Short mmCIF file of C-alpha atoms and ligand atoms in Angstrom, two decimals:
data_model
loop_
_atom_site.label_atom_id
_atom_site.label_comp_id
_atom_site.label_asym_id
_atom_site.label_seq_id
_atom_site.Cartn_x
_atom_site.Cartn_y
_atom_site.Cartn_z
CA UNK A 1 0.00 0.00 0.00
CA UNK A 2 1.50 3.52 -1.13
CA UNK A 3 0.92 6.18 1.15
CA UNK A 4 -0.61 9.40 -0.53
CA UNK A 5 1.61 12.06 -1.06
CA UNK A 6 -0.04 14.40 -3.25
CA UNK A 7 0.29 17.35 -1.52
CA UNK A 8 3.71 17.02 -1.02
CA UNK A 9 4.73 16.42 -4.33
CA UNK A 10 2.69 19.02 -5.53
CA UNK A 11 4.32 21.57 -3.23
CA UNK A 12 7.63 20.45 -3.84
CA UNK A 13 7.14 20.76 -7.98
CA UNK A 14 5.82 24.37 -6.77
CA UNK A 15 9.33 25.07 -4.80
CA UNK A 16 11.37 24.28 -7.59
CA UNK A 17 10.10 27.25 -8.70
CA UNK A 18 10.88 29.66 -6.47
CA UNK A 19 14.46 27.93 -4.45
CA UNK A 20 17.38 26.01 -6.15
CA UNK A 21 16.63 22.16 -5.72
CA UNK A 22 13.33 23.26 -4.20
CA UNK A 23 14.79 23.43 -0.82
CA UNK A 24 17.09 25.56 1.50
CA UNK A 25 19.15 23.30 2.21
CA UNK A 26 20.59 20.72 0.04
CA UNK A 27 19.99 17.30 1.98
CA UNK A 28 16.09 18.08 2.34
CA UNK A 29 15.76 17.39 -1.31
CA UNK A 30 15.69 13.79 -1.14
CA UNK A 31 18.28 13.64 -3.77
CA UNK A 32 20.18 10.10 -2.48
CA UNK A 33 16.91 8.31 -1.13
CA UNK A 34 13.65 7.93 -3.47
CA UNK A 35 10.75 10.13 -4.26
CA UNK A 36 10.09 13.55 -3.20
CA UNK A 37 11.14 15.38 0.28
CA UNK A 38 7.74 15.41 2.95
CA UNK A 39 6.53 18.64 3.87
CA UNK A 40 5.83 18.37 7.27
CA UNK A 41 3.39 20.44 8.70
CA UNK A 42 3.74 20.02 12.90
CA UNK A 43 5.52 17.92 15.00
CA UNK A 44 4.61 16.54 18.53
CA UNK A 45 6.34 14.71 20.57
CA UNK A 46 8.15 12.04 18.88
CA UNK A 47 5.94 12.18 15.51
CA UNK A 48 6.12 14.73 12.38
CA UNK A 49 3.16 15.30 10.26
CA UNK A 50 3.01 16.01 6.73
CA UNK A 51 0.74 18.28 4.44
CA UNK A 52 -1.53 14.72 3.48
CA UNK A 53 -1.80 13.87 6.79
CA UNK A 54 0.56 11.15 7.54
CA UNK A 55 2.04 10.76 10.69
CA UNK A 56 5.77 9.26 11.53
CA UNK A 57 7.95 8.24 13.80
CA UNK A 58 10.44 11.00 13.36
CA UNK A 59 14.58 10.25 13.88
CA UNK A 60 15.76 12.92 12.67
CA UNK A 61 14.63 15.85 14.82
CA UNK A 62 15.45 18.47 13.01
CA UNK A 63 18.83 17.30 12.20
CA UNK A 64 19.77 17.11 15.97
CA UNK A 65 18.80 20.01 17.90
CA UNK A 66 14.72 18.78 19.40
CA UNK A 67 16.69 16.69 21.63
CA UNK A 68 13.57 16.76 24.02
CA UNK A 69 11.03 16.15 20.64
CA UNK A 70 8.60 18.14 19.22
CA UNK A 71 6.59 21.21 19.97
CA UNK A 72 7.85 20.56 24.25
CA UNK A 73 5.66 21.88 25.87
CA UNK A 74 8.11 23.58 28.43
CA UNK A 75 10.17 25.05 26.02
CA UNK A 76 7.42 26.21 23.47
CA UNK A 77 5.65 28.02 26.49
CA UNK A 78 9.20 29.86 27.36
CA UNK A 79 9.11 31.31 23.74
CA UNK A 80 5.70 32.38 23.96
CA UNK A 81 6.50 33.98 27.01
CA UNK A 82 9.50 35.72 25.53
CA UNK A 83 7.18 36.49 22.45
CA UNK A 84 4.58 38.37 24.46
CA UNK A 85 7.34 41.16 25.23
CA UNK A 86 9.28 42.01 21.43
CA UNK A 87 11.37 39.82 19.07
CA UNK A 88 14.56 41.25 19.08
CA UNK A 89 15.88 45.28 20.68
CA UNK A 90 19.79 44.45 19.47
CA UNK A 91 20.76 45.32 23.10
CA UNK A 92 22.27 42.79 26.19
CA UNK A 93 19.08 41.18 27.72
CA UNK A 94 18.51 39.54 31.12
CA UNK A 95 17.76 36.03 29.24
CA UNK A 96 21.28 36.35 27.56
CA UNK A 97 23.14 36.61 30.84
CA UNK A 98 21.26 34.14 32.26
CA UNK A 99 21.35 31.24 30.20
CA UNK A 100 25.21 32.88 29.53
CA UNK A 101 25.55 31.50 33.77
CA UNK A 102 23.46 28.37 33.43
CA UNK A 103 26.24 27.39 30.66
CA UNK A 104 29.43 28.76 32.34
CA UNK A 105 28.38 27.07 35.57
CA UNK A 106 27.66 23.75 34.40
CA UNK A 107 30.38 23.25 32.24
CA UNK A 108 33.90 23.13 32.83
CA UNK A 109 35.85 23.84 30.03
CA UNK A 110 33.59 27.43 29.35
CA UNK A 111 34.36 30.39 31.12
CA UNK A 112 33.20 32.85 28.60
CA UNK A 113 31.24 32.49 25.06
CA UNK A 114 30.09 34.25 22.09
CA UNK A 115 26.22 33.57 20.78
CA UNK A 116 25.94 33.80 17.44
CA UNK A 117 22.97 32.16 14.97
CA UNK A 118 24.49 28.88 13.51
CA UNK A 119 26.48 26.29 14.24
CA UNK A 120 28.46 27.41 10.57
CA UNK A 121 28.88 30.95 11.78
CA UNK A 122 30.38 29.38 15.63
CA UNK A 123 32.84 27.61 13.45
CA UNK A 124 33.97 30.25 11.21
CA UNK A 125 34.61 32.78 14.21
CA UNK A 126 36.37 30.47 16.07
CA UNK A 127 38.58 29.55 13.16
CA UNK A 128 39.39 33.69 12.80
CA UNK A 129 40.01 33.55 16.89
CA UNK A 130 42.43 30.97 16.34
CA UNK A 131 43.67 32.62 13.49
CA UNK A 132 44.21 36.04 15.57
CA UNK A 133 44.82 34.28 18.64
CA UNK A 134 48.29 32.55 17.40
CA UNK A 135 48.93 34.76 14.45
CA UNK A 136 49.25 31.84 12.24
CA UNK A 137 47.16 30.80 9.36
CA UNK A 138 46.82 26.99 8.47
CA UNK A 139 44.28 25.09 9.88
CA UNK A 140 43.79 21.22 10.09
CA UNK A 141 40.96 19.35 9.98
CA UNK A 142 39.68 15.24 9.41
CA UNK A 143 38.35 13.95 6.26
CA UNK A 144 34.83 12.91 7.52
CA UNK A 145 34.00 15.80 10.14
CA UNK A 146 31.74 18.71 8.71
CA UNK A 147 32.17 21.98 10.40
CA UNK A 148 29.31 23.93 8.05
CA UNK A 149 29.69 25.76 5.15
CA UNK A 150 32.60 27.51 5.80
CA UNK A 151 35.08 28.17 3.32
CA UNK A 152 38.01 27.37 4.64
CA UNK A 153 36.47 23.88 5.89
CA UNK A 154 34.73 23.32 2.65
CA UNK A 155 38.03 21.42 1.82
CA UNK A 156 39.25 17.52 1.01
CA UNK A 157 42.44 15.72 1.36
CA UNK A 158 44.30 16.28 -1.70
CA UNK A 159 46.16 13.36 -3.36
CA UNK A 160 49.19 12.22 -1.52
CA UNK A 161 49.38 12.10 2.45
CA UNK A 162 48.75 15.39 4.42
CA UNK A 163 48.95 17.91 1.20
CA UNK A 164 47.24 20.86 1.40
CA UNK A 165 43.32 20.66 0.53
CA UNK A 166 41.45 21.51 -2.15
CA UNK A 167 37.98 22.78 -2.12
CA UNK A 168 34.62 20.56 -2.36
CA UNK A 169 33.10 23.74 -3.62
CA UNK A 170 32.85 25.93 -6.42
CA UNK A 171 33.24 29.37 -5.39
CA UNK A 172 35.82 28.95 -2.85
CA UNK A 173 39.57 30.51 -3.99
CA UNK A 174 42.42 27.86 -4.38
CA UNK A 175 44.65 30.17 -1.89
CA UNK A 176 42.00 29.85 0.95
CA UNK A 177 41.71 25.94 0.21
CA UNK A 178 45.29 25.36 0.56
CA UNK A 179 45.35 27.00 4.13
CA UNK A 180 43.59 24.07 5.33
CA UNK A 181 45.33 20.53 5.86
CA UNK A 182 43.10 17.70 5.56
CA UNK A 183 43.96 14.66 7.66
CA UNK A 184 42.26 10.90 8.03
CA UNK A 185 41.16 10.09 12.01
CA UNK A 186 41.96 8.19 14.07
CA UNK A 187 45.68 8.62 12.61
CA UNK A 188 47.90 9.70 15.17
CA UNK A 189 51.07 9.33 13.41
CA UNK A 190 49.27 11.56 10.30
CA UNK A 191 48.81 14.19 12.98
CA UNK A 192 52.17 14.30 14.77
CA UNK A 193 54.24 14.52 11.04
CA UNK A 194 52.39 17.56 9.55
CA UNK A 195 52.68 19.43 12.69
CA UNK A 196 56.60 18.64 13.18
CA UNK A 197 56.47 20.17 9.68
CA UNK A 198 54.41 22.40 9.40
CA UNK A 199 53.65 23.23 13.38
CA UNK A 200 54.70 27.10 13.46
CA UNK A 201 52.12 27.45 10.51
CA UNK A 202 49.42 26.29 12.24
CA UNK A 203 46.53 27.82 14.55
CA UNK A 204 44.93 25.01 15.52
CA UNK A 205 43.01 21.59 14.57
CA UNK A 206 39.36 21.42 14.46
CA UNK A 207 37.52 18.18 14.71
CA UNK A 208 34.31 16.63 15.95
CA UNK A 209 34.90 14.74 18.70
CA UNK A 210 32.38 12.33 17.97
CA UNK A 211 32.11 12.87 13.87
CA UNK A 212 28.30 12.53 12.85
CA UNK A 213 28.14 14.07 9.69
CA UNK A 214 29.59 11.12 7.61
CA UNK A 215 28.20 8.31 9.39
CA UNK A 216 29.22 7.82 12.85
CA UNK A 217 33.11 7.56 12.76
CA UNK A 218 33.53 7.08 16.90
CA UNK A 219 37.19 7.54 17.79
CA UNK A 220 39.79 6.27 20.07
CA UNK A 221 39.79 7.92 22.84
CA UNK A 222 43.47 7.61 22.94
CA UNK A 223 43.63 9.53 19.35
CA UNK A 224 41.80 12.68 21.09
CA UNK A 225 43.99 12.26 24.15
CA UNK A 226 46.90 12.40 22.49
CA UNK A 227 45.64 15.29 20.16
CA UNK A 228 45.28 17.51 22.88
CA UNK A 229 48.96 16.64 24.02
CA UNK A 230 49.97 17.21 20.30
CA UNK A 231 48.35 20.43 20.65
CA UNK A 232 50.18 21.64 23.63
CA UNK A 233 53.08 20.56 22.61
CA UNK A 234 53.21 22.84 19.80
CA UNK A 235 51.22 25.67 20.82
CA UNK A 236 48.55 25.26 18.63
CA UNK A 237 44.52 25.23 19.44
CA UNK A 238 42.64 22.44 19.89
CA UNK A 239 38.97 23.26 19.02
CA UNK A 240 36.34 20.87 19.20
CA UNK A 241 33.20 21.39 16.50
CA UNK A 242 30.69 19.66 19.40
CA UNK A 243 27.27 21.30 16.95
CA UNK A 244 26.05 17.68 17.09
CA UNK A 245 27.82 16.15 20.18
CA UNK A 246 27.70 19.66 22.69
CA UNK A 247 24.75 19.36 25.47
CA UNK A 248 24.03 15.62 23.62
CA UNK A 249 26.82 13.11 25.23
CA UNK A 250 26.04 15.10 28.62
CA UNK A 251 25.67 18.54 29.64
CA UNK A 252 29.79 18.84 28.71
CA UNK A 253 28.92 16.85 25.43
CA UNK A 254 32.34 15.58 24.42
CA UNK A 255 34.75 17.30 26.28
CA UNK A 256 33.28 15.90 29.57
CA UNK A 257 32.61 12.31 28.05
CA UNK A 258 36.24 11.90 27.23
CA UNK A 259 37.15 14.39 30.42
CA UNK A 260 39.48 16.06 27.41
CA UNK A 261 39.94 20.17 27.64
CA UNK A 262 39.75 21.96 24.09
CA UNK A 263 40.53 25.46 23.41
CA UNK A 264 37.91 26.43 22.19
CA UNK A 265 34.09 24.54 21.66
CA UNK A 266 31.77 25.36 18.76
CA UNK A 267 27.68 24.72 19.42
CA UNK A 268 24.51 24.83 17.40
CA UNK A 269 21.95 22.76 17.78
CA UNK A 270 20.23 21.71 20.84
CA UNK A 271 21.78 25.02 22.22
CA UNK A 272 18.87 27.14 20.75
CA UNK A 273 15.97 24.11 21.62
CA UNK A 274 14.97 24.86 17.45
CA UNK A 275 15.82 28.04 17.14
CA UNK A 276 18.66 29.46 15.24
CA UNK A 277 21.71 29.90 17.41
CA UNK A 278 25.45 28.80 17.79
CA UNK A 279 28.17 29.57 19.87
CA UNK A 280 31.39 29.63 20.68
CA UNK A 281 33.50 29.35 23.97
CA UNK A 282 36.39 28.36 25.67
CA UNK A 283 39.54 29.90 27.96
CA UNK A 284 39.73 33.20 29.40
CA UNK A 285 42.14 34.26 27.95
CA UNK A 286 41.68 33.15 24.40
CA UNK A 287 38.12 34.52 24.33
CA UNK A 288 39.67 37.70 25.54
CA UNK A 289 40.86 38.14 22.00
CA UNK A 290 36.91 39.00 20.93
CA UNK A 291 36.20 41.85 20.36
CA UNK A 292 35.00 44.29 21.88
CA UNK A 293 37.89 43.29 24.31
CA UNK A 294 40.24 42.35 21.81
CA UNK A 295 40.64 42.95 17.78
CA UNK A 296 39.05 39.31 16.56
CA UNK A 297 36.02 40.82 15.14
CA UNK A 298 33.22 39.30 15.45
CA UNK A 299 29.10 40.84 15.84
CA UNK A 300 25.78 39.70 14.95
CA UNK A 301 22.30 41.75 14.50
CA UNK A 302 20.49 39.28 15.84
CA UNK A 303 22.83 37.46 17.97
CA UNK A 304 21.25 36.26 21.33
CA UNK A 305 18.02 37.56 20.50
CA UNK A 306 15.66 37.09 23.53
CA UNK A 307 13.00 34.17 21.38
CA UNK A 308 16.32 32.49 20.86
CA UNK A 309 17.93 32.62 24.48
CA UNK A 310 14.45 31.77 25.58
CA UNK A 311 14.30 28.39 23.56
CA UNK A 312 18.05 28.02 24.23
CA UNK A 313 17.69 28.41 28.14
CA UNK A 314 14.23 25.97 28.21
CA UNK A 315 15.92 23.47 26.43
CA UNK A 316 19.08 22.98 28.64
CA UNK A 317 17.23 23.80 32.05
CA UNK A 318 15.75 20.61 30.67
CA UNK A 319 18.99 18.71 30.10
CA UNK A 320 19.82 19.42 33.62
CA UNK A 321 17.28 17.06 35.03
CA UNK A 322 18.96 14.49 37.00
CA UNK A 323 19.40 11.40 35.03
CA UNK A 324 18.58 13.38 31.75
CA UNK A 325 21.33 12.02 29.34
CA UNK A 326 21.24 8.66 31.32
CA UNK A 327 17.64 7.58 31.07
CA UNK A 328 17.85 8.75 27.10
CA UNK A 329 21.48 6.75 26.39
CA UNK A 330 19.53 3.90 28.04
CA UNK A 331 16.92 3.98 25.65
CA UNK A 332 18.48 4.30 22.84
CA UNK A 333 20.78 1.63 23.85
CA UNK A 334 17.60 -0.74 24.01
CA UNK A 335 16.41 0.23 20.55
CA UNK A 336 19.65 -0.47 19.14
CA UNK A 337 20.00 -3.68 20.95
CA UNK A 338 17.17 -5.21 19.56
CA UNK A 339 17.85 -3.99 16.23
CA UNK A 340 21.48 -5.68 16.47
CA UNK A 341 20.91 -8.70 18.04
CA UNK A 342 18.18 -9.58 15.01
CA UNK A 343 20.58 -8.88 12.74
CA UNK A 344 23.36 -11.00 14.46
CA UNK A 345 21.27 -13.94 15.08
CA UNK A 346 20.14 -13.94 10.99
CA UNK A 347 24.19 -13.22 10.56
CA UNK A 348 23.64 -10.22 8.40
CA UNK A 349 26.56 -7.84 7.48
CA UNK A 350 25.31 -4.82 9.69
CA UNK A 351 25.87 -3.41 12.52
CA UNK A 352 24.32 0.01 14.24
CA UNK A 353 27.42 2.30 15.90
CA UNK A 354 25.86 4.18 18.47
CA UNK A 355 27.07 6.73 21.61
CA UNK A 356 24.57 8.54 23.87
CA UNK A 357 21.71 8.99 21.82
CA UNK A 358 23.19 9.26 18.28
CA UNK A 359 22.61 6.10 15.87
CA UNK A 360 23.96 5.15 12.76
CA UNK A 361 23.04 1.85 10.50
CA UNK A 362 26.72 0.81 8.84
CA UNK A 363 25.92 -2.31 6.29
CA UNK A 364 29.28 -3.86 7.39
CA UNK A 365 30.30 -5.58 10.54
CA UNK A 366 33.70 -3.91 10.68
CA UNK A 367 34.47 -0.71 13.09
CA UNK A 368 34.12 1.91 10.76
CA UNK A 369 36.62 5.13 12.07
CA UNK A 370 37.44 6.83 9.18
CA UNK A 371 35.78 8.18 6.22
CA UNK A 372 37.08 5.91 3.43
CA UNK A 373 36.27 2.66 5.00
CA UNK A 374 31.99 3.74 4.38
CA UNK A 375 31.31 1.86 1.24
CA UNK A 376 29.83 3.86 -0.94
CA UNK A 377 27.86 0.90 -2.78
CA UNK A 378 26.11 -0.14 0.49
CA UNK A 379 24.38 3.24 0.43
CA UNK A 380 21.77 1.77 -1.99
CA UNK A 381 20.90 -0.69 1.12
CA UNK A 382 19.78 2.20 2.97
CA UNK A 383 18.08 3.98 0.25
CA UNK A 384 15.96 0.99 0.63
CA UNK A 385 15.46 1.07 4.17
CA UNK A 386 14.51 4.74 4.35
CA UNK A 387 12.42 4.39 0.94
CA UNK A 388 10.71 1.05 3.12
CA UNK A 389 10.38 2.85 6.32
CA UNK A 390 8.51 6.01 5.01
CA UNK A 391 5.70 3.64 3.97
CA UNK A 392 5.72 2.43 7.18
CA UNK A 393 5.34 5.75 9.25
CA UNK A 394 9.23 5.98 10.00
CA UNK A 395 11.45 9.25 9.06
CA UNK A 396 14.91 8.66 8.91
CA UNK A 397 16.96 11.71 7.83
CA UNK A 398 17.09 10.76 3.82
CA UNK A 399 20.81 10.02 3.22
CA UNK A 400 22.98 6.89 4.24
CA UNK A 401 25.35 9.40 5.90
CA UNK A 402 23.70 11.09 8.07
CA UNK A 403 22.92 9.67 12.16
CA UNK A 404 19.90 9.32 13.84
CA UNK A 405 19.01 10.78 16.92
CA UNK A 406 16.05 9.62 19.93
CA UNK A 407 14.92 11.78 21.58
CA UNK A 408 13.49 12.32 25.41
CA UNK A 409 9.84 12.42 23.70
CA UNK A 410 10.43 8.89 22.14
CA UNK A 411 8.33 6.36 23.86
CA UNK A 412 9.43 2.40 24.43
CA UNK A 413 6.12 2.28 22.53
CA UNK A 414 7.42 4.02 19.12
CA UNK A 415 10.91 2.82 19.38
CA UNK A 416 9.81 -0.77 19.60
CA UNK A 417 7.47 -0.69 16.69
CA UNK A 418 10.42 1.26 14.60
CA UNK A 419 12.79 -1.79 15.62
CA UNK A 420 10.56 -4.45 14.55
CA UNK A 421 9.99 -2.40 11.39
CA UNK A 422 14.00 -2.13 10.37
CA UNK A 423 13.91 -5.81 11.26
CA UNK A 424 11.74 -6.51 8.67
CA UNK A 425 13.28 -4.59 6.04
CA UNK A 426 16.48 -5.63 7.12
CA UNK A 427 15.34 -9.27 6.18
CA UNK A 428 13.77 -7.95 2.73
CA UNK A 429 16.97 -6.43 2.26
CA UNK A 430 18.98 -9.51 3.19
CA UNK A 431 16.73 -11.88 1.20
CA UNK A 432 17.78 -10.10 -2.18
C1 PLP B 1 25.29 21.05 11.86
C2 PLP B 1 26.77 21.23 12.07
C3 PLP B 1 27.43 22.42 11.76
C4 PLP B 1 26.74 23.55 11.05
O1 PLP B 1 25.72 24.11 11.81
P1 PLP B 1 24.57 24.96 11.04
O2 PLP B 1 23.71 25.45 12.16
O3 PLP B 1 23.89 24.00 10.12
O4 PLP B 1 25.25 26.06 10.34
C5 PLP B 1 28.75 22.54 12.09
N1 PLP B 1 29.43 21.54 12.69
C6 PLP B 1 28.83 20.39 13.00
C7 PLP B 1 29.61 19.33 13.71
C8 PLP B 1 27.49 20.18 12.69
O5 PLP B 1 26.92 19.01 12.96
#
């Protein structure tokens, strides 16, 4: 039976009209799964709802940030609240200094921040803080971590071992590219030779602790320890992109998982409970390089507006729940669990790599650490499985590469009909 999607398609031919791809942002179009993006209409809990009236099971959650769901009802009343009294005065605000404490106070390795209104513009001012910081210009980064649209980390490996990148985008000077060194994870050795030759170059090395934008690449925690000695050894910054991970692995998201201390920490994402903010923090005395206290420029019209700081400060009262980030890791845990075990006891090459509440289904049984080792040919296994799961009243964000993420609004109810339903598919899949 084929769900009805008329209206969807119809306002999706109507997009293409007015935005390139239909969409304003590329991986909404649907492009490496089949048919036609959903327009969702409202979202509750742990269910989206589209323009013809289907309901899902929704894992992506807005790409990561509705870590507590849907339309919460604590959070959604906080913005009304903020609503009721003007959307935005470009002055300091009471809400800005106090969710500016709730962070500072419950996390360790912040002791001042910058909000800004994406996780792409955190990234790119803490790349120019490093920058002015150190007075040095190169930058390395990991094949498989995203860091947003940034131009200088719009950049691949070029050919040959630690050469200077080249750009994965039109539009993006050759020059700029080449500041940035592109390195594989989880390769320590990589890491140590390009900064004994390059180390008086370089401001610092950016990575996501825990890289979710290329499937779920979890790391040694030795590589990351030793990356921060690396780091200090040579005087360069150690900034950790934690947009996905930050507020997610615990209220110290990576950094306090791995008990490792960065330099500086990007956010996005759950930070502004749906609403568009990022940030960026760290030491003292590197932050003291911002301006207006120091000449790393950096401003925003409509940074830490009070709707914003109102979302942002609902959702991570929220997180601070005792047992929060347990209770959820359990969960998820249990979801994946069954998934696995089905797939184990039929012997299928799959496995699910999983930390906290992020998922990711990998169609091979090997650790996968690094970008190259994702076969690109299993990706039309998942196309399947998302293409599969849509009938069945499941949203999985629609590419191969990209994690899943359960949130506090899932209910052992949904997440055990979504197992049994990837079960299934998995044995469709399996039996072709
Ligand atoms: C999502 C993401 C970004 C970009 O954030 P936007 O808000 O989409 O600009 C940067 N880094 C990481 C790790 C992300 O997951």
């Amino acid at each position: 039976m084929k769900l009805k999607r008329d209206k969807s398609n119809q306002l999706f031919q109507e997009a293409k009209q007015y935005f390139p791809g239909g969409v304003n942002s590329p991986v909404r179009a649907f492009k490496s799964v089949h048919g036609a993006p959903l327009f969702i209409k409202r979202g509750d809990g742990d269910r989206i709802y589209d323009e013809d009236d289907n309901s899902y099971i929704d894992f992506c959650c807005s790409w990561g940030p509705l870590i507590h769901g849907h339309n919460n009802e604590y959070i959604r009343h906080a913005v009304l609240q903020a609503v009721d009294k003007g959307l935005s005065f470009g002055t300091p605000t009471r809400q800005g200094v106090e969710i500016g404490k709730l962070i500072v106070d419950n996390h360790r390795y912040i002791d001042k921040l910058r909000f800004v209104c994406s996780g792409t513009e955190a990234v790119m001012s803490a790349i120019r803080l490093a920058r002015g910081f150190t007075g040095r210009k190169k930058i390395i980064k990991f094949d498989g971590c995203y860091h947003g649209h940034v131009d200088s980390l719009l950049v691949k490996a070029g050919s040959g071992l630690a050469t200077f990148g080249v750009s994965t985008s039109a539009g993006i000077p050759e020059e700029l590219a080449q500041e940035t060194l592109v390195l594989p994870l989880n390769d320590l050795a990589g890491v140590e030779e390009t900064l004994k030759a390059h180390a008086d170059d370089i401001a610092c090395i950016i990575i996501e602790p825990v890289p979710a934008n290329n499937g779920l690449l979890l790391q040694d925690t030795s590589f990351l320890v030793w990356l921060r000695k690396l780091c200090d050894d040579h005087k360069v910054l150690l900034i950790f992109d934690e947009v996905i991970s930050g507020f997610r692995l615990g209220f110290e998201g990576a950094a306090g998982y791995y008990n490792i201390e960065p330099d500086l920490i990007t956010f996005g994402k759950i930070i502004g409970g749906g609403m568009p903010v990022g940030a960026f923090g760290g030491k003292a005395e590197i932050m003291g390089h911002v301006a207006p206290d120091g000449p790393v420029y950096q401003a925003g019209t409509l940074s830490a507006n009070p709707i914003a700081m109102a979302a942002g400060m609902a959702s991570l009262e929220l997180l601070l729940k005792e047992g929060f980030h347990e209770s959820l890791a359990a969960k998820t845990q249990g979801f994946v669990d069954t998934i696995q075990s089905h797939a184990d006891g039929k012997g299928y090459e799959f496995s699910i790599q999983s930390i906290a509440s992020i998922f990711w289904f990998a169609f091979t049984k090997n650790r996968v650490v690094t970008a190259d080792q994702i076969d690109p040919n299993s990706m039309s296994k998942f196309k399947q499985l998302h293409g599969e799961l849509l009938e069945r009243g499941i949203y999985l964000g629609p590419s191969g590469y990209e994690v899943g993420f359960v949130s506090a609004a899932h209910t052992e109810e949904s997440l055990a009909t979504a197992a049994s339903h990837i079960c299934e598919i998995l044995d469709r899949i399996h039996a072709a």
